[in-house]
Coordinates of C-alpha atoms in Angstrom, one line a residue:
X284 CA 53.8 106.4 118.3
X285 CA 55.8 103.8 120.8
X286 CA 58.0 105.0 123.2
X287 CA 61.2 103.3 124.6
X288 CA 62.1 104.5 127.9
X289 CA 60.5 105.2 131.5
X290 CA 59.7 108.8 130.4
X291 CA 57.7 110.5 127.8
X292 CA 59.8 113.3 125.9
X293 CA 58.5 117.1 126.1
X294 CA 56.6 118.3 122.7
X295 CA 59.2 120.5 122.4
X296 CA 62.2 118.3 121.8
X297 CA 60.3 116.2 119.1
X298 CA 59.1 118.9 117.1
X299 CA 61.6 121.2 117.1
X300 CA 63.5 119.0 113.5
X301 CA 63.7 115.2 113.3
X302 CA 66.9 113.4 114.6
X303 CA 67.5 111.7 112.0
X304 CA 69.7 113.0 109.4
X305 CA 67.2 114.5 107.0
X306 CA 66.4 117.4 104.2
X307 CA 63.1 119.1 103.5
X308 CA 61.4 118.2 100.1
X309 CA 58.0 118.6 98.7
X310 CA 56.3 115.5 97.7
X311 CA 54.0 116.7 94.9
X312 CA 56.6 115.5 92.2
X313 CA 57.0 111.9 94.7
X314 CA 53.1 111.5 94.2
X315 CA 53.2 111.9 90.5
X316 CA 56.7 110.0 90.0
X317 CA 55.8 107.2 92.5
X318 CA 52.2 106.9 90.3
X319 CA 54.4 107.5 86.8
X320 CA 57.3 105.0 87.3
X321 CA 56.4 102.2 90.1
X322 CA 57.3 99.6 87.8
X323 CA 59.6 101.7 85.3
X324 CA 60.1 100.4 82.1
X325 CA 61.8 102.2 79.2
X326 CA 59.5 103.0 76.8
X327 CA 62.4 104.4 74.2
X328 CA 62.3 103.1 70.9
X329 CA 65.2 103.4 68.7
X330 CA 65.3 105.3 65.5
X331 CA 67.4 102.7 63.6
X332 CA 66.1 99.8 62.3
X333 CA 66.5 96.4 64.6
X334 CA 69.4 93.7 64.1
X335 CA 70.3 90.9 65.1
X336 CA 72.2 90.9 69.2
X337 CA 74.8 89.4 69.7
X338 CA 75.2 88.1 73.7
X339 CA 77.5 89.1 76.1
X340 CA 80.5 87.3 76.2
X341 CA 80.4 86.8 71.7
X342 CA 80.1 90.8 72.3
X343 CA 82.8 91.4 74.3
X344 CA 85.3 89.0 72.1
X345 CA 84.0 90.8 69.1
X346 CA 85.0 93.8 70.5
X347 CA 88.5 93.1 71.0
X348 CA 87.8 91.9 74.7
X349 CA 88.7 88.2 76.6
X350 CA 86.5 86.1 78.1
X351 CA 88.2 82.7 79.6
X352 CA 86.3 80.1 82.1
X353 CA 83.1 81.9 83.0
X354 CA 79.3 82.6 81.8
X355 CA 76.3 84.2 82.2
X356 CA 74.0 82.1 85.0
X357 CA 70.4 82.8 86.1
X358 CA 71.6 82.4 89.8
X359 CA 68.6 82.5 91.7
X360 CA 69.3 84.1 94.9
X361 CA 72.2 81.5 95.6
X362 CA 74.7 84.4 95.8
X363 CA 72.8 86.0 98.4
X364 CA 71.4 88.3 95.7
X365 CA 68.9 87.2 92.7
X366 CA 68.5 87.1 89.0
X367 CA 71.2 87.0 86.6
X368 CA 75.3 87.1 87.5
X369 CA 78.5 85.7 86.5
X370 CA 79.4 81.9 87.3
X371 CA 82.7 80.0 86.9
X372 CA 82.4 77.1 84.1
X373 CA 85.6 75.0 85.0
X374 CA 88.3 75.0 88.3
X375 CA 90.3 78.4 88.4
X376 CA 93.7 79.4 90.5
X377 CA 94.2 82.3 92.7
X378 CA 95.2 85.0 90.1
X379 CA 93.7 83.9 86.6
X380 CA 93.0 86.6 84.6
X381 CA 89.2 85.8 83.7
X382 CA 87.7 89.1 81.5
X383 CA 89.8 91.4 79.9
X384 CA 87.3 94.6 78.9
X385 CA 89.3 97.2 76.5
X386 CA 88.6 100.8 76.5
X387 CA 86.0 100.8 74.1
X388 CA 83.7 98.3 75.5
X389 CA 83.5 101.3 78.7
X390 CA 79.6 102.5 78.0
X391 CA 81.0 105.6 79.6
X392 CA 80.8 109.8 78.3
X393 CA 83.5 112.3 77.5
X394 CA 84.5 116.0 75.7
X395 CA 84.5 113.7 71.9
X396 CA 80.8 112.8 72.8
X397 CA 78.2 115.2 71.1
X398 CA 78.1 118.3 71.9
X399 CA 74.3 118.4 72.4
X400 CA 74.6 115.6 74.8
X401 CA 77.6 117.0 76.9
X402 CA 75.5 120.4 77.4
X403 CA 72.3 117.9 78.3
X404 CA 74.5 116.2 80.8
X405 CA 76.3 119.6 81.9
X406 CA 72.3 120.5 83.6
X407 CA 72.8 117.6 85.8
X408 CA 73.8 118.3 89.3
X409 CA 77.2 116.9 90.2
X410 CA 76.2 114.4 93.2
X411 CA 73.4 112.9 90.2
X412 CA 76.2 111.5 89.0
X413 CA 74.1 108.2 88.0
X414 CA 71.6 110.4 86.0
X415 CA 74.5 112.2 83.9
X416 CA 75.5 108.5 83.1
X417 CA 72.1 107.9 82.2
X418 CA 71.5 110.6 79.5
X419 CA 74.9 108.8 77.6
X420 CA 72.5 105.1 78.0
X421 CA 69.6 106.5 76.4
X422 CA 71.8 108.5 73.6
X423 CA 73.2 104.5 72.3
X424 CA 69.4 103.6 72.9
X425 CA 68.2 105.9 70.8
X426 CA 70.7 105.2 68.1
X427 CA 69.7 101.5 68.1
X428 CA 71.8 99.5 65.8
X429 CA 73.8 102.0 65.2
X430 CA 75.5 102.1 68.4
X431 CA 78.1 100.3 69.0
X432 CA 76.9 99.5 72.5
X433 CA 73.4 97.9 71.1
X434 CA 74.3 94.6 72.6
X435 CA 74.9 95.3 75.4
X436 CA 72.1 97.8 75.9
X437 CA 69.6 94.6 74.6
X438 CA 71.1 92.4 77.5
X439 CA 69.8 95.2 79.9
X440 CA 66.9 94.0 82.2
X441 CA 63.1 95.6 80.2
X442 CA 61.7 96.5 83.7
X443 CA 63.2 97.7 87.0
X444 CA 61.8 96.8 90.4
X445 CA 63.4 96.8 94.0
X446 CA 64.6 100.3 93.9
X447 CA 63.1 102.6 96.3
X448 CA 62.9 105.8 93.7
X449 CA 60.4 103.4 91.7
X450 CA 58.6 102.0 95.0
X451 CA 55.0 102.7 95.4
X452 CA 54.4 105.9 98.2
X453 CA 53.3 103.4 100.8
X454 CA 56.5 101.5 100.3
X455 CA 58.3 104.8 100.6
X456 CA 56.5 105.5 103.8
X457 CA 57.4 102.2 105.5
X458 CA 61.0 103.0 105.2
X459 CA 61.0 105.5 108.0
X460 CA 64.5 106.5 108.0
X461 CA 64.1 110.6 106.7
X462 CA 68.3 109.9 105.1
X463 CA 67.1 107.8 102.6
X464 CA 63.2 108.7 102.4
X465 CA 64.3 112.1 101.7
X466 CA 66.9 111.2 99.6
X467 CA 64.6 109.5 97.5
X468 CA 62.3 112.4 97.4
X469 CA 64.9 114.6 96.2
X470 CA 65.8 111.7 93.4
X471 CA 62.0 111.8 92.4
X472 CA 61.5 115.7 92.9
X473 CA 64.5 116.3 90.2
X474 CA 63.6 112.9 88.1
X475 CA 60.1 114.7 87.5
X476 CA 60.9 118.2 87.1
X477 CA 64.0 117.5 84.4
X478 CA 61.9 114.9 82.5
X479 CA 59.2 117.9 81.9
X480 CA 61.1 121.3 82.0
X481 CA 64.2 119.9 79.8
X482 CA 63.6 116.5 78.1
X483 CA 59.7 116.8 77.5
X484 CA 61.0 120.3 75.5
X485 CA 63.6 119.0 73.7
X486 CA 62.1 117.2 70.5
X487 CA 62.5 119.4 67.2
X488 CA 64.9 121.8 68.4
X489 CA 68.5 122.1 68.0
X490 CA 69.7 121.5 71.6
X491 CA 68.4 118.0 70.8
X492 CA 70.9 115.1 71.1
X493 CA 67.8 112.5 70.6
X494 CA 67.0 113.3 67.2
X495 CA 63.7 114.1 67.8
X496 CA 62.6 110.6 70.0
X497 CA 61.0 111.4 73.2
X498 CA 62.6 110.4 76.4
X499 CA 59.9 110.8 79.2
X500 CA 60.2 109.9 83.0
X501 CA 60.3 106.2 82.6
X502 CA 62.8 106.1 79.7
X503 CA 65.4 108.0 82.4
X504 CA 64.3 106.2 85.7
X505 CA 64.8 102.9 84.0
X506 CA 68.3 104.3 82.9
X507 CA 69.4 106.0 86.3
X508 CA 68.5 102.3 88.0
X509 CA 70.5 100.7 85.3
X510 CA 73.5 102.7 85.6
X511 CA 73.7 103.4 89.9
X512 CA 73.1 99.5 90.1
X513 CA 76.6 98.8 87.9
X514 CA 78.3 101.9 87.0
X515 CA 82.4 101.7 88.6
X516 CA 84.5 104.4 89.2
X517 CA 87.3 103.2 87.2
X518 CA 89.7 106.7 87.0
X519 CA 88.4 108.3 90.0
X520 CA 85.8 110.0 92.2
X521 CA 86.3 113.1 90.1
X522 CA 86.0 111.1 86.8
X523 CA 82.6 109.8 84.9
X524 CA 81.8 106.6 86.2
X525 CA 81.4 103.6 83.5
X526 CA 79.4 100.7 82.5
X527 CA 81.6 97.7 82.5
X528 CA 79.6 95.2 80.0
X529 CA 79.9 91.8 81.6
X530 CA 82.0 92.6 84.4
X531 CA 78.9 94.5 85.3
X532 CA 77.2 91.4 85.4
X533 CA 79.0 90.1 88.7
X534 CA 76.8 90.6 92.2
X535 CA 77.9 91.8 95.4
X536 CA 80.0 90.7 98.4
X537 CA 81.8 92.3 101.4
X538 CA 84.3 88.8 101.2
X539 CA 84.2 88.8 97.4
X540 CA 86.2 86.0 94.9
X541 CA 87.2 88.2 92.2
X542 CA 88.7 91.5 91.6
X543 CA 88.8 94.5 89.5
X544 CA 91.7 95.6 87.6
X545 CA 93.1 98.5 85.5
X546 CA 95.7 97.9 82.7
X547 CA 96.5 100.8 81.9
X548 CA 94.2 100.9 79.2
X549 CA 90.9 98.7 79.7
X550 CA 90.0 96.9 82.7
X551 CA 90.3 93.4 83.9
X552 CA 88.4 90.9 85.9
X553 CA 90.7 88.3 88.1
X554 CA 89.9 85.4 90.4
X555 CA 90.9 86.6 93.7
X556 CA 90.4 83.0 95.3
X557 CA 89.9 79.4 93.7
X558 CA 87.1 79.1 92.1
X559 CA 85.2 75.4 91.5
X560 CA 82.8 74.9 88.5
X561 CA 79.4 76.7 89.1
X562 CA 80.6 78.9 91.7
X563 CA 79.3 82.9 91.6
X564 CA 81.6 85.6 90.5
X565 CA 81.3 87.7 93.4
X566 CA 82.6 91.2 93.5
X567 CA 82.9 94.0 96.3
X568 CA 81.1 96.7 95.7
X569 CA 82.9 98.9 98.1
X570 CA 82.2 98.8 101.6
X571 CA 78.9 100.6 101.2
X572 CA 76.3 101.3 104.4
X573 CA 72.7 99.7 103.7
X574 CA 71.3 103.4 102.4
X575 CA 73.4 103.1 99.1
X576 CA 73.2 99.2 99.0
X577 CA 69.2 100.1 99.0
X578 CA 68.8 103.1 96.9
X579 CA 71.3 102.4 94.4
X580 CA 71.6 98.3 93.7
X581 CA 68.1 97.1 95.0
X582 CA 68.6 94.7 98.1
X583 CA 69.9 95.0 102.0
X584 CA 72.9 93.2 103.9
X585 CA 71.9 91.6 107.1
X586 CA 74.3 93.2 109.8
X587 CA 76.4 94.9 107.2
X588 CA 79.2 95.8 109.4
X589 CA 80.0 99.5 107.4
X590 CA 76.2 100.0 108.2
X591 CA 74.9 103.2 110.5
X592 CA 72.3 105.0 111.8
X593 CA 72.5 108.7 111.1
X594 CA 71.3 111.6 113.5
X595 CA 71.3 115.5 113.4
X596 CA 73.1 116.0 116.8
X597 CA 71.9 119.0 118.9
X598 CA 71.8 119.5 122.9
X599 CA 68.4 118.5 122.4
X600 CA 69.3 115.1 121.2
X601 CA 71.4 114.6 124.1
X602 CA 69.0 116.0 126.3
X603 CA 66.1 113.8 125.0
X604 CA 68.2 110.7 125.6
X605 CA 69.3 111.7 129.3
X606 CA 65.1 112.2 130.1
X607 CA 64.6 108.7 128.2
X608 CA 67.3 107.2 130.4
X609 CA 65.7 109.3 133.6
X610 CA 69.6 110.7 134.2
X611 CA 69.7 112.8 137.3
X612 CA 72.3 115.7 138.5
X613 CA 74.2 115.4 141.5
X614 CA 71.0 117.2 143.6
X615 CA 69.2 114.3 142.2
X616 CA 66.9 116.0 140.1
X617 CA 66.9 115.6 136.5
X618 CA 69.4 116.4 134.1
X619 CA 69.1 119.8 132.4
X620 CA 71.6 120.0 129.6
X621 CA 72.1 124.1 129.8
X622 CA 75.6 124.4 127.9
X623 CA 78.1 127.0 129.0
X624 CA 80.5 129.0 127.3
X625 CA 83.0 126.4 127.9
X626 CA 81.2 123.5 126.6
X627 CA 79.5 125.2 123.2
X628 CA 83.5 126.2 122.8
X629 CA 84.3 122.4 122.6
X630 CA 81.2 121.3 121.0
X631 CA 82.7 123.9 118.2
X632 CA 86.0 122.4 118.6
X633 CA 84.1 119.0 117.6
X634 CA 82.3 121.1 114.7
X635 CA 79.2 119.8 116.2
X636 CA 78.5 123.6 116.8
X637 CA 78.7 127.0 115.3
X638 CA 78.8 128.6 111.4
X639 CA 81.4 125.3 110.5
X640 CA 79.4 122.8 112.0
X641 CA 78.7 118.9 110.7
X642 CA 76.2 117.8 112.6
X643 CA 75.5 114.5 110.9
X644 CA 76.6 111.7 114.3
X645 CA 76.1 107.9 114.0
X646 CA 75.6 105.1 116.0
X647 CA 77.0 101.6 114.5
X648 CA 80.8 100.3 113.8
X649 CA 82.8 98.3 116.3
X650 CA 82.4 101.4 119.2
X651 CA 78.4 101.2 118.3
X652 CA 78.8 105.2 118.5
X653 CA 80.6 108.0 116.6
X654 CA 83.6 109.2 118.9
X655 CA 82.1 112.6 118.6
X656 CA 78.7 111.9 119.9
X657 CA 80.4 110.1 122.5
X658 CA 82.5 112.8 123.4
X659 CA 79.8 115.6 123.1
X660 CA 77.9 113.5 125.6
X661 CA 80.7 113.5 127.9
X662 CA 81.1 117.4 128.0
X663 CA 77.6 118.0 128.1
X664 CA 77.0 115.9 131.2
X665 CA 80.2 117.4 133.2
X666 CA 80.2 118.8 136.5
X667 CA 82.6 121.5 135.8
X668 CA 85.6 122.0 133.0
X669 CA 88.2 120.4 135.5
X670 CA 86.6 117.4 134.8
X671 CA 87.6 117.5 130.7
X672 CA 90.6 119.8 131.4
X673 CA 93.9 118.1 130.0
X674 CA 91.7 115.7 127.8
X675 CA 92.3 116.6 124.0
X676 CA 89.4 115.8 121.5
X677 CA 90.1 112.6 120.2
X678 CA 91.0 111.3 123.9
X679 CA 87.1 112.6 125.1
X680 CA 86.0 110.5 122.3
X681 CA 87.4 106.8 122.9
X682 CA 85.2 104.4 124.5
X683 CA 88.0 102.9 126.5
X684 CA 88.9 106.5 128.0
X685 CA 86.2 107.5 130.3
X686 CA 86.6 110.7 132.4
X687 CA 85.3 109.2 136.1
X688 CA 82.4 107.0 137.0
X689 CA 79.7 110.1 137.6
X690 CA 80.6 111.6 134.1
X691 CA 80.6 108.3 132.0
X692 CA 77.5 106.6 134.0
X693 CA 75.4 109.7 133.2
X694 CA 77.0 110.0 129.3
X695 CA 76.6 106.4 128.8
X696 CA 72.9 106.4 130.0
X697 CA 72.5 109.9 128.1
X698 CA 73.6 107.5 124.5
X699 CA 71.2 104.9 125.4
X700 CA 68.6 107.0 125.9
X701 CA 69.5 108.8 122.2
X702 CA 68.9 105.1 120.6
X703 CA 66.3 104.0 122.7
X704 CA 64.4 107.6 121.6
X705 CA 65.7 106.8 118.0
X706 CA 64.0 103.8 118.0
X707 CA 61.0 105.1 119.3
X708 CA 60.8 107.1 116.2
X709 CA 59.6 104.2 113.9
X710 CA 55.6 103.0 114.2
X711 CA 56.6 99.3 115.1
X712 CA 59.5 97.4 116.7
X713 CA 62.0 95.2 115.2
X714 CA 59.9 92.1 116.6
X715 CA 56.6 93.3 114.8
X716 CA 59.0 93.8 111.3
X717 CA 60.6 90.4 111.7
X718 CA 57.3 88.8 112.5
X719 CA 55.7 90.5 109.3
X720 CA 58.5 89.1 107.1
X721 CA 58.2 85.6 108.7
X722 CA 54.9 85.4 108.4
X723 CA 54.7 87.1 104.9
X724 CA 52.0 89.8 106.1
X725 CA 51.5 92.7 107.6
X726 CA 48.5 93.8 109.9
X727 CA 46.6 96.8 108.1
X728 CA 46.7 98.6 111.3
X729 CA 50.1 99.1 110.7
X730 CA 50.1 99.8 107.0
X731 CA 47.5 102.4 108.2
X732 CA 49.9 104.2 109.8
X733 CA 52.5 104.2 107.2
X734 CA 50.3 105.5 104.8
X735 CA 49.0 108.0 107.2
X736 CA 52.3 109.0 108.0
X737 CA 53.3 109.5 104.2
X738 CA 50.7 112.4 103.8
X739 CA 51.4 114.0 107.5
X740 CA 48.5 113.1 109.1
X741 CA 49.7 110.2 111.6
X742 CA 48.4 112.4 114.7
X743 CA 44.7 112.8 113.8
X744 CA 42.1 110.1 113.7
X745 CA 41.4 107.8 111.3
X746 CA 37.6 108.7 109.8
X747 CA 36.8 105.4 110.1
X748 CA 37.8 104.7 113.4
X749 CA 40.0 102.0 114.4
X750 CA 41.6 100.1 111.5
X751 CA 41.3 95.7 112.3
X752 CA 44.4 94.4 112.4
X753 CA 43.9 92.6 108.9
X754 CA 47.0 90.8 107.5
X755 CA 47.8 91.8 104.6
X756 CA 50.2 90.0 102.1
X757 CA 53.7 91.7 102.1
X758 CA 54.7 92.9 98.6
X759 CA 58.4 92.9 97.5
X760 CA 59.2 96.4 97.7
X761 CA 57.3 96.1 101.6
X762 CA 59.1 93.1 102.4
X763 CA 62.8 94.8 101.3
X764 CA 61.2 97.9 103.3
X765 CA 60.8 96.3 106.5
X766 CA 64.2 94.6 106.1
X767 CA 65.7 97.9 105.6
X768 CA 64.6 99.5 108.5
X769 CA 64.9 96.2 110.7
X770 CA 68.8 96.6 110.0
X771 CA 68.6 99.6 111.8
X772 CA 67.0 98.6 114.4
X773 CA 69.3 96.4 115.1
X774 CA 72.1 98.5 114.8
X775 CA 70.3 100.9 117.7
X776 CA 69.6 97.9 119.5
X777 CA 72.7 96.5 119.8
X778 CA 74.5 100.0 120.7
X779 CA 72.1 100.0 123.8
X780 CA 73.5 96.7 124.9
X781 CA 76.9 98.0 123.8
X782 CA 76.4 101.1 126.6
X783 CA 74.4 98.7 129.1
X784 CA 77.6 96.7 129.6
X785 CA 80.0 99.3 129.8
X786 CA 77.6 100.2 133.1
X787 CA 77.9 96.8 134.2
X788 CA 81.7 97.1 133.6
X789 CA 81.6 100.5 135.3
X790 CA 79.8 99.2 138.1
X791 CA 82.2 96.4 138.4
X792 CA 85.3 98.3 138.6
X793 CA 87.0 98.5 142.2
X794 CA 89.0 101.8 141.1
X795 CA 89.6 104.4 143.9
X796 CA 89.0 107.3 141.8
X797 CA 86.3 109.1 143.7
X798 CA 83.3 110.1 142.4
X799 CA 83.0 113.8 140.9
X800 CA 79.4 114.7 141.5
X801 CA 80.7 118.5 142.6
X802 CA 83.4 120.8 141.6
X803 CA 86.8 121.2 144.1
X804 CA 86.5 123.5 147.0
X805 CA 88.3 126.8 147.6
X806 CA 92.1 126.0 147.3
X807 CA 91.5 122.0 146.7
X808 CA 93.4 120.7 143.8
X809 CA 91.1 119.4 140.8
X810 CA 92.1 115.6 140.7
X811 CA 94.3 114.5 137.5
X812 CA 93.3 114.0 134.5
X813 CA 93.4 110.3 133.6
X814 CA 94.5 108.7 130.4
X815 CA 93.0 105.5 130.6
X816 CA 91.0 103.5 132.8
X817 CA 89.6 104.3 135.8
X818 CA 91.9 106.8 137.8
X819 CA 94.8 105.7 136.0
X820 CA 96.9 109.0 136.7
X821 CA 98.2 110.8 133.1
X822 CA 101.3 110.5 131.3
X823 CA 100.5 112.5 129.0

């Protein structure tokens, strides 16, 4: 394990729960997913006989839809994603109304489904919203040329790759971010258990909506990847989400050239800038951090601005940063965050504490840290209350308010030490990752570790002894790992520059506020509280 930082952190504060943001989930149903589904295909065969398919856009105009000036294009990566998306075939103004998509093309579910299904999809828990979608894709799979959506469901990629549920467990391992590694495991934990204690028992009863065809593991993880990777949200959060056929089609960007659209009754796809012959439809997705760009769609943003690094905060967190950063009290020993009455009241205040709390902090976004981290730091490094008295929550938590030089020099320190210790967390540093994808390899020594780490034994010895640092050729889902976890890297990175310069700002500042290293005497006046600045005296 590598360390950042001039001191070593106590076994204590690294063992008590991760920082990261994280659940606890078996990973006996991630073994036998991982090994069932790494290259999920659907194995579903319809119960109606074949016909001929019609393709997309004859589909869509068939079914009462519009299709004017663009096509289906193998892209290849030029859109900054890969494989197949929307292209424009001929020049198009701002504004142009390009697909129009009527109700019924919506691959979507509601109460005039059948019943069977609704009560299938009713056993799904509510934030599995793409797996309730699912179980609607595989009905009008099932039902072959029957369905009305059998076009469309023939134009749906055979295999799946690129998404972390269906990665192999050494894949999974070199993540090393517990949000979305145990996110995943819970994906893969239910995905198992469903597919054998409900769908594997539902062929020749009544309660089956699949007259009688089996729908294993693969046939639902190739439909939950289909659907999280292009269902919209087209009445609402509280609504199903929908396949848009076509629309659907058109790959991601934060500064995209076309735009969604409701009509009231279908939905509509318009050129949001001018568009020249051959260039991609691009739509936004949302502005979506790197964990749902990854889990749900497949590939990572480089410096996705609405990207973060999650943390549980605790004292402990803040205490491991301030012994990272080697912060010192005014007796010039070391820090020792004890809080007080006063301070656990306004860490409850923040919710960071007590039987309401929401502990999830981040670091990332233009500030590089959550205000509340910022300002939990702040009161857990004070002196004494006077020092945060007249200062109301949000005001304790804006970068550009600091409470005097001691305070912030010992709070900002404290946050670079949290993201130096963050970093610390993962087996290798950014430089090794972007080595490994520039070179296309990756020394087994380090693959040794991931995989060690995946079955919880990364603190005892290898049998073997030392592993040789071997290259070994980087895989896909390895190579979208490391660029996963490089991201955040960066984003921990960059928020210790961000808190090294306010120091150097701090440092620079000819302000005549005097330091506050003790509390104000017997029948001294605490000094103001300031709004902004450096001494700046309140209005407030």
């Amino acid at each position: 394990m590598l360390y950042v930082g001039a001191s070593h952190i106590p076994t204590r504060l690294l063992s008590r729960r991760s920082i990261f943001l994280s659940q606890k989930h078996g990973d006996a149903a991630l073994t036998l997913c991982t090994e069932r589904i790494s290259r999920v295909r659907c194995t579903v065969r319809s119960c109606s006989g074949s016909s001929s398919q019609l393709n997309l856009v004859d589909w869509v105009t068939t079914q009462g839809g519009k299709v004017s000036g663009v096509a289906l294009v193998n892209l290849a990566g030029r859109d900054g994603g890969s494989g197949w998306g929307l292209k424009a075939e001929t020049e198009i103004a701002v504004g142009t109304k390009l697909i129009e998509l009527p109700a019924r093309c919506h691959l979507t579910y509601s109460a005039s489904e059948d019943v069977k299904l609704l009560r299938l999809i009713d056993q799904v828990p509510s934030e599995l919203w793409g797996a309730k979608l699912a179980l609607q894709l595989l009905y009008h799979r099932v039902r072959g040329a029957d369905s009305s959506f059998s076009s469309y469901i023939s134009n749906l990629p055979v295999g799946v790759s690129g998404i972390p549920m269906f990665f192999p467990r050494e894949c999974i391992a070199a993540i090393e971010y517990p949000p979305v590694t145990e996110q995943v495991k819970k994906r893969c934990k239910w995905l198992f258990e469903f597919s054998q204690n409900v769908l594997g028992k539902l062929p020749g009863t009544e309660e089956d909506p699949f007259a009688g065809v089996s729908v294993d593991i693969n046939a639902l993880g190739w439909a939950m990847a289909c659907v999280t990777s292009r269902a919209f949200r087209t009445k609402g959060p509280q609504h199903p989400a929908s396949c848009l056929p076509l629309i659907d089609m058109a790959n991601h960007s934060f500064e995209p050239n076309a735009e969604v659209r409701s009509n009231g009754q279908g939905i509509d796809l318009y050129s949001k800038t001018k568009l020249c012959p051959g260039d991609p439809l691009l739509l936004s997705y949302g502005n979506l951090s790197n964990d749902f760009l990854f889990m749900d769609y497949g590939f990572v943003i480089n410096d996705n601005p609405h990207d973060r690094v999650q943390l549980r905060f605790g004292t402990d967190l803040v205490q491991a940063g301030a012994m990272v950063a080697s912060v010192q009290s005014s007796d010039g020993e070391a820090l020792n965050i004890n809080p007080t009455a006063w301070q656990n009241n306004l860490l409850m205040q923040l919710k960071l504490a007590g039987p309401e709390a929401d502990t999830e902090v981040t670091f990332g976004g233009p500030d590089h840290v959550d205000s509340r981290l910022l300002a939990a730091a702040r009161i857990l490094v004070a002196h004494e209350e006077t020092e945060v008295q007249g200062r109301s929550l949000e005001r304790l938590g804006k970068l550009d308010q600091p409470l005097n030089r001691r305070n912030e020099r010992a709070a900002l320190r404290s946050l670079s030490g949290v993201a130096a210790f963050s970093l610390s967390r993962f087996s290798s540093t950014m430089e090794e990752d972007e080595s490994a994808l520039l070179s296309g390899h990756v020394c087994s020594s380090l693959k040794h570790a991931q995989q060690q780490e995946s079955v919880g034994n990364l603190n005892q010895k290898s049998s073997q002894g030392d592993v040789e640092a071997e290259p070994i050729p980087l895989t896909e889902d390895m190579r979208l790992a490391l660029r996963f976890r490089v991201q955040k890297k960066k984003i921990l990175s960059n928020a210790i520059r961000a808190m090294g310069r306010k120091l150097q700002e701090l440092a620079k500042s000819s302000s005549p506020v005097p330091e506050l290293n003790t509390a104000p005497r017997k029948g001294q006046a605490p000094p103001a509280a300031t709004k902004k600045g450096f001494g700046q005296p309140s209005k407030a």
